[in-house]
Short mmCIF file of C-alpha atoms in Angstrom, two decimals:
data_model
loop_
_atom_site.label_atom_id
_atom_site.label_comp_id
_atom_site.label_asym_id
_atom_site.label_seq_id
_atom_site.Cartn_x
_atom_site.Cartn_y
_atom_site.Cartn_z
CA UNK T 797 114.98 117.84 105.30
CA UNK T 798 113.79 121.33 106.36
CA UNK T 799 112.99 124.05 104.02
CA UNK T 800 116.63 126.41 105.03
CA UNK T 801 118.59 122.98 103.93
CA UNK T 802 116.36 122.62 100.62
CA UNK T 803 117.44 126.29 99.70
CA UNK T 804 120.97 126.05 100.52
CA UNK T 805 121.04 122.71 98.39
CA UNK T 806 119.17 124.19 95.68
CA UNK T 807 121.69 127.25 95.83
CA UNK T 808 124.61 125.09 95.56
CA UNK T 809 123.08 123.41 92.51
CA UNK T 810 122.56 126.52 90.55
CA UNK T 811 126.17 127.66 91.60
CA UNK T 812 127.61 124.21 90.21
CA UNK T 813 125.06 124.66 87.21
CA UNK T 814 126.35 128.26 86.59
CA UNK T 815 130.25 127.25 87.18
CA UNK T 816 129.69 124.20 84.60
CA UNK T 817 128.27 126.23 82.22
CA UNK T 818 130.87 129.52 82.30
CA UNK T 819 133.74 126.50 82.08
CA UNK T 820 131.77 124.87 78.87
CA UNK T 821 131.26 127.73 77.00
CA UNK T 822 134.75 129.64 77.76
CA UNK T 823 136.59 125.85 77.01
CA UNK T 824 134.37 124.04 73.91
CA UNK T 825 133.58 127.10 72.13
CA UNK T 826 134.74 127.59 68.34
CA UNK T 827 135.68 131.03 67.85
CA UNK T 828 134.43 132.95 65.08
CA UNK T 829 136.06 135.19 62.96
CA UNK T 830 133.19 138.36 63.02
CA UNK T 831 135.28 140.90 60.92
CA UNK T 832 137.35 140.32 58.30
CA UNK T 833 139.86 142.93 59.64
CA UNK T 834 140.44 140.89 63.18
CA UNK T 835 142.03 138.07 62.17
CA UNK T 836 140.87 134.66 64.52
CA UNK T 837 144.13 134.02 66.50
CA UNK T 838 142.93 131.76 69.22
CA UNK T 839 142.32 128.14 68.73
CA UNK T 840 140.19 125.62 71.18
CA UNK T 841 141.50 122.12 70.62
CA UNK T 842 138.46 120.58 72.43
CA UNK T 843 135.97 122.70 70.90
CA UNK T 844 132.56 121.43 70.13
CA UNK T 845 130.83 121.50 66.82
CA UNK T 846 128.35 124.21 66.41
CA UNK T 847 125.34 122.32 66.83
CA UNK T 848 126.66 120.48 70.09
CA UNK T 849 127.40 123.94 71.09
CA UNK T 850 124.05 125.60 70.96
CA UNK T 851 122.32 122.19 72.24
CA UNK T 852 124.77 122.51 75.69
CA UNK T 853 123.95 125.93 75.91
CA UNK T 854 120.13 125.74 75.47
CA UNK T 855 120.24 122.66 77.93
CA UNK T 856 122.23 125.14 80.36
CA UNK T 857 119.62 128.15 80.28
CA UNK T 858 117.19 125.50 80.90
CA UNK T 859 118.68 123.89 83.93
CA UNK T 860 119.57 127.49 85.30
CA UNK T 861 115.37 128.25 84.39
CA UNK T 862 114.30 125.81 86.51
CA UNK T 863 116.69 125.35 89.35
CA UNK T 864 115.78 129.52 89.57
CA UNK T 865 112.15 128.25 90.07
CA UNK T 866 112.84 125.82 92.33
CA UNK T 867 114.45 128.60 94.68
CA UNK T 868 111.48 130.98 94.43
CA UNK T 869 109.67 127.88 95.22
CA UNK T 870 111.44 127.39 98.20
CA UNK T 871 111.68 130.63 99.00
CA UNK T 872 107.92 131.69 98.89
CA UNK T 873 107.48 128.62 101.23
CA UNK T 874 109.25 129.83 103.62
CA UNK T 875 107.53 131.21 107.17
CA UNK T 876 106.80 134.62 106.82
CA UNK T 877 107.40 137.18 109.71
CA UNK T 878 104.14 137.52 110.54
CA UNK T 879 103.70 133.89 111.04
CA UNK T 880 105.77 134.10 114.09
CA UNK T 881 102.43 134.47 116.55
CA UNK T 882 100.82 131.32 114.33
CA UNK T 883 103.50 129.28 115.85
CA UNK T 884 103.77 130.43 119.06
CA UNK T 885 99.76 129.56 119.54
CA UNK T 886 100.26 126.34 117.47
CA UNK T 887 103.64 125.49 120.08
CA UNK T 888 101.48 126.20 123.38
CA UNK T 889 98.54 123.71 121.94
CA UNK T 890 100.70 121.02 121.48
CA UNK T 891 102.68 121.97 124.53
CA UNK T 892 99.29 121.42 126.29
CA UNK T 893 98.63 118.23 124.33
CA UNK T 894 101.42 116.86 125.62
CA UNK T 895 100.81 118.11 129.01
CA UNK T 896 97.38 115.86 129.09
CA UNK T 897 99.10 112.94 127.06
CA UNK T 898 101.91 113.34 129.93
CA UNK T 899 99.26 112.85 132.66
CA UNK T 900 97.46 110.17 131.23
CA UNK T 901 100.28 108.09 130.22
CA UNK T 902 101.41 108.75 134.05
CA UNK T 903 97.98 107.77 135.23
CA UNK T 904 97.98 104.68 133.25
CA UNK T 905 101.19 103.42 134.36
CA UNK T 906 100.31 103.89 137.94
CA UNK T 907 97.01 102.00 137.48
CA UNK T 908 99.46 99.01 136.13
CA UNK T 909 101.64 99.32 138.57
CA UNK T 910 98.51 98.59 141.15
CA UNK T 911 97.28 95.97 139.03
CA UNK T 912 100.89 94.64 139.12
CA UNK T 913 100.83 94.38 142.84
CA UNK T 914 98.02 92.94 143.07
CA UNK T 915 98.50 90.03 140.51
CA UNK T 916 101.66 89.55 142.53
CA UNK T 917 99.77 89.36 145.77
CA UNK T 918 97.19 86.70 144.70
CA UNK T 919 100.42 84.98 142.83
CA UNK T 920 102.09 84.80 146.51
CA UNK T 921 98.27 83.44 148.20
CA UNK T 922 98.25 80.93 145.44
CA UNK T 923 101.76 79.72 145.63
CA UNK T 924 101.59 79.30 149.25
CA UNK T 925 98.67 77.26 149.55
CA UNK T 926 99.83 75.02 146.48
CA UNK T 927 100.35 71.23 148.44
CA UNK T 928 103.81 70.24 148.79
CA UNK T 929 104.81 74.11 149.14
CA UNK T 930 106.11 73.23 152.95
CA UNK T 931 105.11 75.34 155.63
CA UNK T 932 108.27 76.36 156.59
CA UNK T 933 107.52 79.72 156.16
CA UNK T 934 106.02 81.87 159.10
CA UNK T 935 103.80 84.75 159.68
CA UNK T 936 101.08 85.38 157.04
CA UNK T 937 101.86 82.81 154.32
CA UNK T 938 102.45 79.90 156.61
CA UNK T 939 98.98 80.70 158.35
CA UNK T 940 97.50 81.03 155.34
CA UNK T 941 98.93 78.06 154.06
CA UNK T 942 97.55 75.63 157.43
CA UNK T 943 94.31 77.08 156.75
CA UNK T 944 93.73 76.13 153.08
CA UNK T 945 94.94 72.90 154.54
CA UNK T 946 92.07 72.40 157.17
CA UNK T 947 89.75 73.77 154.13
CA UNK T 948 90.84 71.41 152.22
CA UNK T 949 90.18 68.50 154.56
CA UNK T 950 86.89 69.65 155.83
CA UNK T 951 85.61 69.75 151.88
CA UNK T 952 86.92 65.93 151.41
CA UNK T 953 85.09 65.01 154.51
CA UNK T 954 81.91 66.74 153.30
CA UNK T 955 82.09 65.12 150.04
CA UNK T 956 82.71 61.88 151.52
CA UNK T 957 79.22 62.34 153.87
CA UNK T 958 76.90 63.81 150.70
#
């Protein structure tokens, strides 16, 4: 996740934090009565006790603390405007790192390529001189073919006078 989506998340948090908090404390308080000459007129039927009060609230002001930090956090990380010429020199190395990794990987494919051919090559020389291929073919393969045959015969006929 990049660092703008981080902040805007962490924004949104504290905005829920804040909303959740305003709602507890206007809904679950228990009013008091401060003066004697206001009289307490307003009741909250889903008030919470005192103590469960001040805990929420502490717990509150805490989350609010932190996700604050968190958002300096992210905003001190940030890039900075006079990072923009740190990039740009970063962006034209790897720019040229992938320039040589281009060429290589293009130099390396055409030396497979050749090696390719040529396995195929000796594949086709092989598989023509194979006996029982037939020599049905004609031009190159079929000559080849006749004379791996007359090879052939003139090493049994050498063996057979050693």
């Amino acid at each position: 996740m990049d660092r703008i989506t981080q902040l805007q998340d962490a924004i949104l948090d504290l905005l829920t934090i804040t909303h959740t908090s305003i709602e507890y404390i206007t809904k679950r308080t228990q009013f008091e009565q401060t003066s004697a000459a206001i009289p307490q007129t307003l009741q909250t039927p889903l008030a919470a006790s005192r103590v469960d009060y001040r805990i929420a609230i502490e717990t509150f002001v805490a989350d609010i603390v932190k996700r604050s930090k968190d958002i300096e956090v992210l905003i001190a990380a940030l890039p900075k405007k006079g990072d923009s010429h740190l990039r740009a020199k970063r962006l034209e190395q790897l720019q040229s790192e992938m320039i040589l990794a281009n060429q290589e990987y293009n130099d390396a494919l055409a030396q497979s390529e050749a090696l390719l051919k040529e396995l195929q090559d000796a594949l086709a020389v092989v598989l023509s001189t194979e006996p029982g291929s037939g020599e049905d073919g004609e031009g190159k393969q079929g000559h080849q073919g006749e004379v791996a045959g007359q090879v052939r015969a003139q090493d049994i006929e050498d063996m057979g006078d050693a």
